[in-house]
XYZ file of C-alpha atoms in Angstrom:
709
model
C -16.560 87.532 124.433
C -18.278 88.616 127.538
C -17.064 91.807 129.416
C -13.962 91.939 131.437
C -14.600 91.769 135.151
C -13.297 94.464 137.493
C -10.090 93.682 138.685
C -9.304 91.126 135.949
C -5.480 91.598 134.711
C -5.141 92.333 130.877
C -3.701 89.685 128.781
C -0.291 90.232 127.155
C -0.131 91.458 123.469
C 2.557 89.189 121.913
C 2.198 91.135 118.939
C 3.838 94.360 119.920
C 5.512 92.898 123.364
C 3.529 95.726 125.477
C 1.697 95.634 128.958
C -1.200 97.383 130.181
C 0.804 98.816 133.216
C -2.085 100.738 134.381
C -4.253 97.638 134.809
C -1.445 95.427 135.755
C 0.501 97.353 138.353
C -1.658 100.596 139.297
C 0.053 103.830 139.619
C 3.525 102.267 141.034
C 6.128 102.143 138.896
C 7.573 98.316 138.783
C 11.267 97.767 139.835
C 13.145 94.866 137.758
C 16.575 95.371 139.140
C 17.759 92.320 141.277
C 18.739 92.173 144.870
C 22.424 92.827 145.921
C 23.076 89.420 147.150
C 21.279 87.830 143.869
C 23.195 85.040 141.934
C 22.200 84.271 138.457
C 22.658 80.481 137.770
C 20.889 79.950 134.804
C 23.328 79.830 131.881
C 22.921 81.816 128.316
C 23.206 78.304 126.681
C 19.843 77.446 128.279
C 18.016 80.698 127.541
C 19.558 81.750 124.072
C 20.614 78.155 122.645
C 19.119 79.375 119.241
C 20.551 82.825 118.959
C 24.066 81.689 120.095
C 24.536 79.558 116.883
C 24.953 82.847 114.970
C 27.270 84.343 117.414
C 30.450 85.492 116.212
C 33.331 83.492 116.827
C 37.112 84.426 117.188
C 37.813 82.314 114.064
C 35.398 84.677 112.105
C 37.581 87.206 110.272
C 37.697 88.715 106.869
C 40.836 86.850 105.816
C 38.854 84.551 103.785
C 37.251 87.055 101.879
C 38.850 88.416 98.485
C 37.967 91.248 96.163
C 38.284 90.438 92.619
C 38.820 93.745 90.396
C 38.629 93.952 86.594
C 35.622 91.632 86.123
C 33.618 92.285 82.953
C 30.616 94.802 83.451
C 27.507 93.008 82.283
C 23.861 93.060 82.349
C 21.295 91.000 84.115
C 20.821 88.638 81.042
C 24.812 87.738 81.170
C 25.211 87.798 84.889
C 24.612 83.902 84.935
C 27.331 83.086 82.569
C 29.752 85.441 84.218
C 29.050 83.736 87.590
C 29.699 80.273 86.022
C 33.015 81.658 84.629
C 34.039 83.063 87.933
C 32.969 80.026 90.039
C 34.754 77.430 87.580
C 38.039 79.395 87.967
C 37.930 80.030 91.740
C 36.398 76.993 92.964
C 39.333 74.985 92.193
C 41.042 76.760 95.220
C 38.432 75.749 97.904
C 34.933 75.710 98.684
C 33.310 79.430 98.206
C 30.624 79.818 100.795
C 29.435 83.206 99.766
C 29.718 85.573 96.874
C 28.428 89.029 96.118
C 28.200 90.879 92.893
C 27.545 94.728 93.344
C 25.302 96.232 90.697
C 24.501 99.703 89.659
C 20.907 101.308 89.343
C 20.566 99.710 85.893
C 21.360 96.389 87.026
C 24.743 96.173 85.755
C 27.785 94.634 87.586
C 30.154 97.312 88.849
C 33.414 95.290 87.473
C 34.402 93.959 90.848
C 33.131 91.271 93.127
C 33.817 89.688 96.640
C 34.151 86.026 97.231
C 34.496 84.150 100.749
C 36.373 81.037 101.038
C 35.795 78.580 104.029
C 39.514 78.999 105.090
C 41.964 81.645 104.936
C 44.497 79.344 103.419
C 42.289 78.805 100.395
C 41.734 82.634 99.865
C 45.563 82.999 100.266
C 46.157 80.725 97.438
C 43.468 82.236 95.087
C 45.010 85.812 95.609
C 48.687 84.499 94.869
C 47.554 82.657 91.818
C 45.226 84.734 89.916
C 46.422 88.320 90.675
C 47.136 90.073 87.348
C 45.607 86.811 85.620
C 44.640 88.002 82.059
C 40.741 86.804 81.431
C 40.927 88.246 78.061
C 42.276 90.897 75.989
C 40.416 93.812 77.715
C 40.257 92.324 81.195
C 42.765 91.596 83.797
C 42.084 90.336 87.254
C 43.655 92.441 90.230
C 42.902 90.317 93.344
C 43.271 91.474 96.997
C 42.702 89.944 100.492
C 39.685 92.302 101.774
C 41.623 92.949 104.997
C 44.299 94.667 102.891
C 42.053 97.665 102.204
C 41.741 98.310 105.892
C 45.645 97.858 106.217
C 46.557 100.156 103.324
C 44.105 102.793 104.829
C 45.830 102.973 108.129
C 49.240 103.443 106.449
C 50.539 106.765 108.039
C 51.515 109.582 105.526
C 55.057 110.209 107.143
C 57.455 107.081 106.822
C 59.197 106.182 109.989
C 62.444 104.256 109.237
C 62.476 100.823 111.030
C 64.581 100.093 114.075
C 67.943 98.550 113.649
C 67.781 94.981 114.679
C 70.768 93.525 116.710
C 72.949 91.702 114.887
C 73.367 87.911 115.822
C 76.600 86.165 114.935
C 75.962 82.559 114.175
C 79.617 81.564 113.943
C 81.359 79.945 111.244
C 78.821 77.493 109.873
C 81.594 75.853 107.546
C 84.580 75.602 110.122
C 84.760 72.060 109.504
C 86.058 72.661 106.060
C 89.010 74.584 107.498
C 90.235 71.323 109.284
C 94.249 71.188 108.069
C 93.891 67.363 107.718
C 90.442 67.405 105.908
C 88.823 65.141 108.391
C 85.114 64.420 107.548
C 82.378 64.473 109.885
C 79.567 62.004 110.078
C 76.422 61.746 112.436
C 75.530 58.375 114.041
C 71.881 57.603 115.216
C 71.983 54.790 118.133
C 70.218 53.927 121.209
C 67.191 52.773 119.009
C 66.982 56.479 117.642
C 67.222 58.147 121.146
C 70.870 59.450 120.857
C 72.587 61.146 118.074
C 76.509 61.635 117.837
C 78.368 63.787 115.685
C 81.965 62.345 115.079
C 84.982 63.485 113.486
C 87.022 60.639 111.182
C 90.193 61.641 112.467
C 93.211 59.139 112.420
C 94.381 56.726 114.162
C 90.865 56.809 115.951
C 87.728 59.119 115.545
C 86.434 61.360 118.330
C 83.272 62.786 119.363
C 82.602 66.299 118.355
C 78.833 66.634 119.922
C 76.634 64.150 121.501
C 72.975 64.773 122.918
C 70.413 62.391 123.981
C 66.647 62.947 122.488
C 68.331 65.199 120.194
C 65.647 64.495 117.640
C 62.408 62.475 118.098
C 62.700 60.765 114.898
C 65.627 60.877 112.701
C 67.916 63.415 111.592
C 69.173 65.108 108.171
C 72.010 67.224 106.665
C 71.458 70.076 104.390
C 72.778 69.526 100.809
C 76.020 71.179 101.194
C 76.516 70.559 104.828
C 75.763 73.791 106.272
C 73.042 72.670 108.818
C 71.970 69.696 110.643
C 67.959 69.281 110.862
C 66.134 67.532 113.873
C 62.728 66.341 114.013
C 60.282 67.285 116.873
C 56.601 67.304 117.637
C 56.047 70.810 116.964
C 58.251 71.135 114.051
C 62.016 71.196 112.672
C 65.166 72.706 114.076
C 68.298 73.535 112.057
C 71.554 73.410 114.001
C 75.080 74.433 112.896
C 78.479 76.014 113.798
C 81.447 74.516 116.180
C 79.137 73.961 119.051
C 75.932 72.847 117.004
C 73.907 75.929 118.350
C 70.182 76.175 117.176
C 70.166 78.299 113.944
C 66.502 78.545 113.197
C 63.095 76.589 113.888
C 60.211 76.006 111.894
C 57.037 75.656 113.488
C 54.811 72.957 111.502
C 53.012 70.281 113.707
C 53.428 66.603 113.224
C 56.064 67.291 110.494
C 57.249 63.821 109.287
C 59.581 64.946 106.071
C 61.541 67.701 104.841
C 63.493 68.816 101.816
C 66.265 71.393 101.041
C 66.514 73.150 97.840
C 69.730 72.523 96.111
C 71.495 75.846 97.210
C 69.924 75.584 100.583
C 67.900 78.780 100.520
C 64.454 77.286 101.277
C 63.411 74.251 103.199
C 60.107 72.421 102.457
C 58.186 70.631 105.403
C 55.353 67.868 105.235
C 53.030 66.913 107.721
C 49.933 64.619 107.378
C 48.179 65.706 110.314
C 44.929 67.738 109.984
C 42.313 67.626 107.087
C 43.364 67.746 103.547
C 42.071 71.157 102.956
C 44.395 72.825 105.648
C 48.358 73.307 104.975
C 50.435 70.350 104.746
C 53.140 71.389 102.804
C 54.963 74.724 103.648
C 57.955 76.334 101.933
C 60.256 78.208 104.398
C 63.160 80.520 103.863
C 65.972 78.782 105.699
C 67.962 81.685 106.617
C 65.074 84.075 108.195
C 62.551 81.427 109.067
C 59.845 83.145 107.018
C 57.109 81.215 105.544
C 56.932 81.622 101.936
C 54.139 79.628 100.996
C 51.780 76.793 101.805
C 49.897 74.176 100.103
C 47.284 71.629 100.487
C 47.285 68.331 98.983
C 45.040 66.464 96.646
C 45.239 62.672 96.017
C 48.086 60.751 96.401
C 51.818 62.355 95.877
C 55.197 61.123 95.853
C 57.959 62.653 98.043
C 59.545 65.195 97.320
C 56.429 66.898 95.731
C 58.267 69.929 94.857
C 61.621 69.235 92.729
C 64.081 72.103 92.324
C 65.878 73.824 89.690
C 69.849 73.520 90.276
C 70.015 77.291 90.956
C 66.884 77.462 93.401
C 65.075 79.813 90.798
C 62.399 77.477 90.083
C 60.543 74.031 91.579
C 57.812 72.027 89.879
C 54.982 69.882 91.161
C 53.311 67.341 89.019
C 49.667 66.941 88.763
C 46.626 65.436 86.975
C 47.640 66.074 83.332
C 49.419 69.346 84.160
C 52.868 70.377 85.285
C 52.910 73.496 87.403
C 56.338 75.693 87.364
C 56.750 78.100 90.353
C 59.349 80.808 90.135
C 61.099 82.375 93.473
C 61.146 84.841 95.426
C 57.405 85.405 94.323
C 56.359 81.850 94.806
C 53.836 82.278 92.102
C 53.031 80.128 88.842
C 55.308 80.995 86.346
C 53.647 83.184 83.476
C 50.340 82.733 85.853
C 49.535 79.463 84.592
C 50.383 75.620 84.461
C 51.533 73.684 81.507
C 48.857 71.082 80.481
C 50.482 67.937 79.563
C 47.742 65.096 78.857
C 49.466 61.732 80.108
C 52.542 63.125 81.963
C 53.819 60.532 84.312
C 57.104 61.725 85.734
C 59.761 64.679 85.166
C 63.090 65.485 86.630
C 65.487 68.768 86.409
C 68.819 68.929 85.117
C 71.390 68.760 87.922
C 73.211 71.780 86.188
C 70.796 73.672 83.905
C 67.184 74.823 83.943
C 66.244 72.238 81.632
C 63.850 69.503 82.763
C 62.878 66.232 81.289
C 59.302 64.560 81.260
C 57.699 61.663 79.714
C 54.253 60.902 78.548
C 52.459 57.544 78.500
C 51.289 56.201 75.455
C 47.611 56.663 74.450
C 46.126 54.352 71.846
C 47.964 55.011 68.603
C 49.582 58.008 69.954
C 53.238 57.052 70.905
C 54.807 57.651 74.481
C 57.099 60.850 74.295
C 60.058 62.008 76.229
C 60.493 65.712 76.105
C 63.081 68.304 77.127
C 61.852 71.681 78.102
C 63.747 74.802 78.571
C 62.728 77.241 81.827
C 61.607 79.758 81.692
C 61.027 79.898 78.004
C 58.912 76.727 78.148
C 60.734 75.897 74.328
C 60.852 72.321 73.804
C 64.782 71.578 72.842
C 64.362 67.893 72.368
C 61.533 65.279 71.822
C 61.954 61.416 71.500
C 58.753 59.327 70.454
C 58.644 55.522 72.183
C 56.252 52.744 71.106
C 55.342 49.912 73.277
C 56.168 51.489 76.514
C 55.085 50.142 79.975
C 57.072 52.363 82.064
C 60.048 54.976 82.216
C 62.549 56.043 84.807
C 64.723 59.122 84.430
C 68.423 59.198 85.302
C 70.576 62.445 85.008
C 74.327 62.203 85.397
C 75.834 64.292 88.008
C 77.225 66.867 85.737
C 74.456 67.285 83.385
C 76.140 66.173 80.355
C 74.163 62.985 79.654
C 70.637 61.932 80.472
C 69.252 58.122 80.556
C 65.660 57.148 80.339
C 65.079 53.739 81.088
C 62.546 52.301 78.857
C 60.531 49.017 79.803
C 58.986 47.982 76.477
C 56.344 45.149 75.742
C 57.451 42.702 73.000
C 55.277 40.246 71.292
C 56.573 36.583 70.894
C 54.809 34.076 68.649
C 53.741 30.792 70.256
C 52.499 27.567 68.916
C 48.831 26.886 68.352
C 48.590 24.295 71.006
C 50.465 26.384 73.365
C 47.791 29.367 73.276
C 45.955 29.975 76.678
C 43.307 32.467 77.525
C 45.630 34.850 79.282
C 47.791 35.041 75.916
C 44.575 35.731 74.116
C 43.416 38.639 76.347
C 47.171 40.250 76.673
C 48.410 40.262 72.983
C 45.928 38.112 70.738
C 45.890 34.313 69.687
C 49.079 32.917 69.236
C 51.265 35.943 71.041
C 51.971 36.992 74.507
C 53.498 40.090 75.994
C 57.070 39.795 77.049
C 59.423 42.580 78.251
C 62.756 43.971 76.956
C 64.522 47.127 78.205
C 66.154 50.122 76.306
C 68.384 52.868 77.773
C 67.958 56.011 75.736
C 71.196 58.030 76.072
C 70.741 61.897 75.314
C 74.125 63.952 74.628
C 73.089 66.983 76.062
C 76.068 69.153 75.088
C 76.122 68.317 71.463
C 74.507 70.049 68.864
C 70.684 68.965 68.692
C 71.334 66.408 71.337
C 71.398 63.261 69.736
C 69.950 60.081 71.214
C 71.802 56.550 71.240
C 69.946 53.306 72.507
C 71.210 50.394 74.472
C 68.884 47.370 74.702
C 68.964 44.299 77.040
C 66.291 41.559 77.130
C 67.246 40.324 80.584
C 65.504 41.959 83.873
C 67.308 44.917 85.052
C 68.189 44.992 88.780
C 69.942 48.427 88.901
C 71.504 51.493 86.759
C 73.794 54.322 88.147
C 75.778 56.682 86.214
C 79.625 57.599 87.307
C 79.256 61.091 89.144
C 82.569 62.242 87.566
C 83.027 60.571 84.364
C 81.025 59.280 81.432
C 80.569 55.570 82.355
C 77.279 53.797 83.679
C 76.593 50.263 85.018
C 73.971 48.076 84.915
C 72.973 44.855 86.963
C 70.947 42.699 84.785
C 69.820 39.239 84.923
C 67.702 36.775 87.177
C 68.677 35.636 90.409
C 70.433 32.546 89.426
C 72.725 34.604 86.900
C 73.378 38.021 87.636
C 75.605 40.135 85.380
C 77.117 43.725 85.930
C 77.909 45.621 82.461
C 79.988 48.688 82.248
C 79.322 51.132 79.265
C 81.145 54.125 78.175
C 79.803 57.182 76.410
C 82.149 59.594 74.100
C 81.016 62.527 72.271
C 80.058 61.800 68.904
C 79.886 58.068 69.406
C 77.245 55.653 70.585
C 77.684 53.791 74.020
C 80.282 50.798 73.968
C 80.451 48.022 76.442
C 83.533 48.404 78.329
C 83.432 45.348 80.539
C 80.849 42.632 81.760
C 81.388 40.681 84.863
C 79.410 37.513 84.868
C 77.704 35.757 87.667
C 78.149 38.161 90.537
C 76.226 38.266 93.961
C 74.963 41.889 93.831
C 71.909 44.026 93.797
C 72.907 47.549 94.401
C 75.591 49.828 92.765
C 77.621 52.367 94.841
C 79.960 54.836 92.985
C 82.421 56.662 94.537
C 81.702 60.250 94.746
C 84.870 61.011 92.895
C 84.026 58.327 90.130
C 86.615 55.618 89.066
C 85.617 53.195 91.793
C 82.622 51.092 92.597
C 81.220 48.686 95.147
C 78.993 45.770 93.975
C 76.918 45.138 96.824
C 74.394 42.378 97.611
C 72.593 43.698 100.360
C 69.786 42.182 102.831
C 68.874 38.956 100.796
C 72.465 38.544 99.464
C 73.956 38.632 102.917
C 75.911 41.541 102.493
C 78.680 40.514 99.774
C 80.789 43.279 98.562
C 83.202 43.722 95.579
C 85.348 46.484 95.190
C 86.462 47.541 91.510
C 88.526 49.789 89.793
C 86.636 50.984 86.566
C 89.897 52.271 84.967
C 91.563 48.837 84.746
C 88.154 47.004 85.611
C 90.227 45.117 88.372
C 88.447 43.654 91.327
C 90.581 45.057 94.236
C 89.172 43.392 97.075
C 86.180 41.220 98.046
C 84.552 41.331 101.361
C 81.287 40.523 103.318
C 79.369 42.244 106.044
C 76.578 39.713 106.946
C 73.183 41.165 106.607
C 74.302 44.761 105.725
C 71.339 47.069 104.937
C 73.211 50.247 104.057
C 76.317 51.534 102.149
C 77.378 55.233 102.316
C 80.454 56.740 100.467
C 82.374 59.728 102.352
C 82.190 62.922 100.174
C 86.087 62.711 99.477
C 85.702 58.887 98.013
C 88.318 57.743 100.434
C 86.257 55.676 102.889
C 82.844 53.735 102.678
C 80.995 52.579 105.332
C 78.469 49.505 105.480
C 76.197 49.111 108.170
C 73.254 46.848 109.731
C 70.463 49.353 110.906
C 68.256 48.647 114.105
C 65.414 50.022 112.000
C 65.677 47.039 109.840
C 66.759 44.237 111.997
C 67.130 44.121 115.811
C 70.474 42.014 115.769
C 74.058 42.512 114.955
C 73.599 46.527 114.852
C 76.890 48.588 113.951
C 78.869 49.526 111.096
C 82.245 48.751 109.546
C 84.636 51.261 108.076
C 86.382 50.350 104.663
C 89.185 51.882 102.652
C 87.888 52.707 98.986
C 90.307 49.703 98.121
C 88.379 47.116 99.880
C 90.530 47.174 103.196
C 88.582 46.604 106.733
C 89.616 49.396 108.762
C 87.455 49.392 111.795
C 84.520 47.395 113.345
C 81.854 49.473 115.424
C 79.161 46.981 117.230
C 76.831 49.372 118.667
C 73.566 48.470 120.141
C 70.497 50.275 118.725
C 72.492 51.560 115.729
C 70.333 53.001 113.542
C 71.886 55.146 110.883
C 75.371 56.679 109.697
C 75.177 59.840 107.357
C 78.557 61.425 106.312
C 78.262 65.270 106.177
C 78.331 66.765 102.823
C 80.655 69.208 101.552
C 79.809 72.018 98.814
C 81.584 71.520 95.426
C 84.885 72.477 95.152
C 86.410 75.924 93.947
C 88.991 74.540 91.893
C 88.495 74.345 87.868
C 88.554 70.679 86.014
C 91.709 71.902 84.953
C 93.558 72.516 88.408
C 91.809 69.350 89.490
C 93.605 67.572 86.741
C 97.122 68.949 87.513
C 96.695 68.028 91.061
C 96.077 64.375 89.859
C 98.815 64.695 87.350
C 101.362 65.764 90.166
C 99.957 63.503 92.985
C 103.161 61.830 93.499
C 104.734 65.268 94.714
C 102.272 65.336 97.579
C 103.008 61.541 98.499
C 105.863 62.330 100.860
C 104.080 64.735 102.639
C 101.163 62.524 103.490
C 103.234 59.554 104.190
C 105.357 61.725 106.972
C 102.125 62.954 108.585
C 100.909 59.133 108.699
C 104.369 58.356 110.489
C 103.914 61.086 112.750
C 100.530 60.004 113.573
C 101.901 56.662 113.952
C 104.571 57.609 116.401
C 102.264 59.796 118.095
C 99.853 56.972 118.864
C 102.491 54.711 119.924
C 103.889 56.886 122.196
C 100.471 57.754 123.576
C 100.044 53.731 124.138
C 103.327 53.506 125.922
C 102.609 56.423 128.038
C 99.255 55.062 128.931
C 100.704 51.602 129.538
C 103.286 53.132 132.138
C 100.378 55.026 134.176
C 98.822 51.867 134.667
C 101.656 49.802 135.772
C 102.626 53.001 138.279
C 99.005 52.796 139.318
C 99.050 49.200 139.959
C 102.406 49.207 141.836
C 101.093 52.171 144.243
C 97.819 49.940 145.065
C 100.189 46.966 145.594
C 102.534 48.443 148.023
C 99.550 50.154 149.698
C 97.976 46.789 150.531
C 101.325 45.521 151.753
C 101.758 48.256 153.995
C 98.517 47.872 155.350
C 98.871 43.818 155.847
C 102.059 44.434 157.726
C 100.443 47.315 159.938
C 97.844 44.459 161.068
C 100.274 41.848 162.092
C 100.379 42.447 165.747
C 96.348 42.240 165.871
C 96.481 38.788 164.117
C 98.945 37.233 166.566
C 96.514 38.374 169.383
C 93.746 36.778 167.780
C 95.555 33.571 167.156
C 97.187 33.098 170.583
C 100.564 34.334 169.609
C 100.734 31.602 166.844
C 102.249 33.219 163.577
C 100.122 31.575 161.168
C 101.981 33.440 158.273
C 105.402 31.839 159.069
C 103.635 28.481 159.030
C 102.203 29.354 155.604
C 105.850 30.273 154.550
C 107.022 26.951 155.858
C 105.030 24.845 153.956
C 105.883 26.517 150.976
C 109.489 25.642 151.561
C 108.662 22.045 152.676
C 110.978 19.464 150.342
C 109.206 17.109 148.527
C 109.452 13.586 149.913
C 109.456 10.458 147.495
C 107.714 7.403 148.957
C 107.869 3.923 147.010
C 105.393 1.151 147.866
C 104.742 -2.241 146.096
C 101.946 -2.360 143.785
C 102.295 -5.757 142.181
C 104.511 -8.878 142.233
C 104.407 -11.453 139.374
C 106.428 -14.794 139.734
C 107.857 -16.303 136.332
C 109.669 -20.091 136.324
C 112.094 -19.954 133.873
C 112.992 -23.449 132.549
C 116.516 -24.839 132.189
């Protein structure tokens, strides 16, 4: 290269980003400050686009990082195997985006590791499930959020008692139970879902307790004991209660569509399908405080309710792929830190009175299907029953938990003639056979020693099954569309079920037992045009028959005194409304309401009376009859008195209105004479009214007849 000419500028040194200031600027120090009125119109994105990608964001935090202590200390030769075990265990909670295994000077792990999840909810579930997990006899994991260390380090040395919070009286949430006449309440959704009304079923006419337009955006639901009414909104769920139905609590869960209460109303489960599957879709809340207890993400197809609760709210369970996960409260962690592995499990249900759950396992080649009863929390199997040729099972608990029925759909092979063999027969059951169906009802006697099991077999298609809520009877609708029968069976201690009564050729497809037992309604809904039969199962007498055309819903009140049939706007757009019936089938009221959607009776908590006291009251019911009849007469006379008074007021108002107009007519007579040239047309009108009738005779026809002598 040639020599640099005098005055030539030195090139920039890109290796160290330096300028030769002496040659570029001389002895004068450069000034890089902007003018006072300078405005920078170039954005950071234009200048530093590549660097802004790695700029820290607001959502970046330590909430997705967990610290696992108690990990085995291994050398470099076993590190990869340890990583495989850890990854297999913790990757099921979500995507692990980073991991760090600290090592000492000898390259041995230090016994703790750091794992970072993509979402904080995944890290929270990993901490909740794996904390205190026993890997082997010598290693137990202690798992915490990384942010917990800073939180615990900042705890002050001196404890300061919290300030007392002002008590907010929510009122008597069970006030409706104190009604002296024991009137029940019910909720009506009408106006196509835009109006919600709370009614009291008083006599002789019901009265409105509360009415609010747009109270809920979809539908409403009562809690199991009737304490709260839940409404649905875009941002979550609200609970209402008390005499004025004030808002008790609200739960923020955007797009919530389904909810479920625990049996004792301690907890509320909400479900929202919005958002990706790895976010919170199911949340469990404390119904009294509104605190979020735990959230879950859903994988695959699930059936609502996802969680099923034990009768005392101490446990809830979830069905997975070949596993049954049982959680305990109030920790909301897995019972014994592990799920129950049950290959082939299909369904399960809790006993309504005991912490016992039943599940069934599908048939697998030569291994029969099984129905198992499991006691929780010991996980002890208290009863199991093997079943063969099983297509499907349905679990039905009796309300008092005394009996359990498992409906079993079974295959049966039927011989056919050689000439009738088809390819489908060969495919399903071999040459000369085809697969038919028959049905078994396996009855478990839960209160008897060793839990004996009886079986009832029916070879006709099953339309419906239902236990008597209080009692030991069950009913079955069976047969094809042209020959539907209803059979009633009784179950006694130490004896197999016996057929009590069979009603043949009935028009029904649903069974609705009274909450108090004994009475049942055989209903033919929708396609059967709303036919109804009211049956007393003590004597098996049809008390009455009726019809509510195109009825879609049937609802008993909590006391078993009344029943409602309705035609919902959600199912068809015409003839909407509901009818009120007595338990004997007498039609009491017709309410035709435009846009009627649903009627829901307010539930009542279980009675505080013992079974002995209830039997004593039923035995001496005739003693109370005169009191009830007296009250009915007073209501009737009161209603008659109110009707007469109302009619008198209407008559009085009409006479006053009539006299007012007569006075105005007389006051205007002078002006009428002036306008009519002093001709009193009023008198003319009265004269024409008093004109006597005049008879006029005229010849219509004349005939001549010649009479011969």
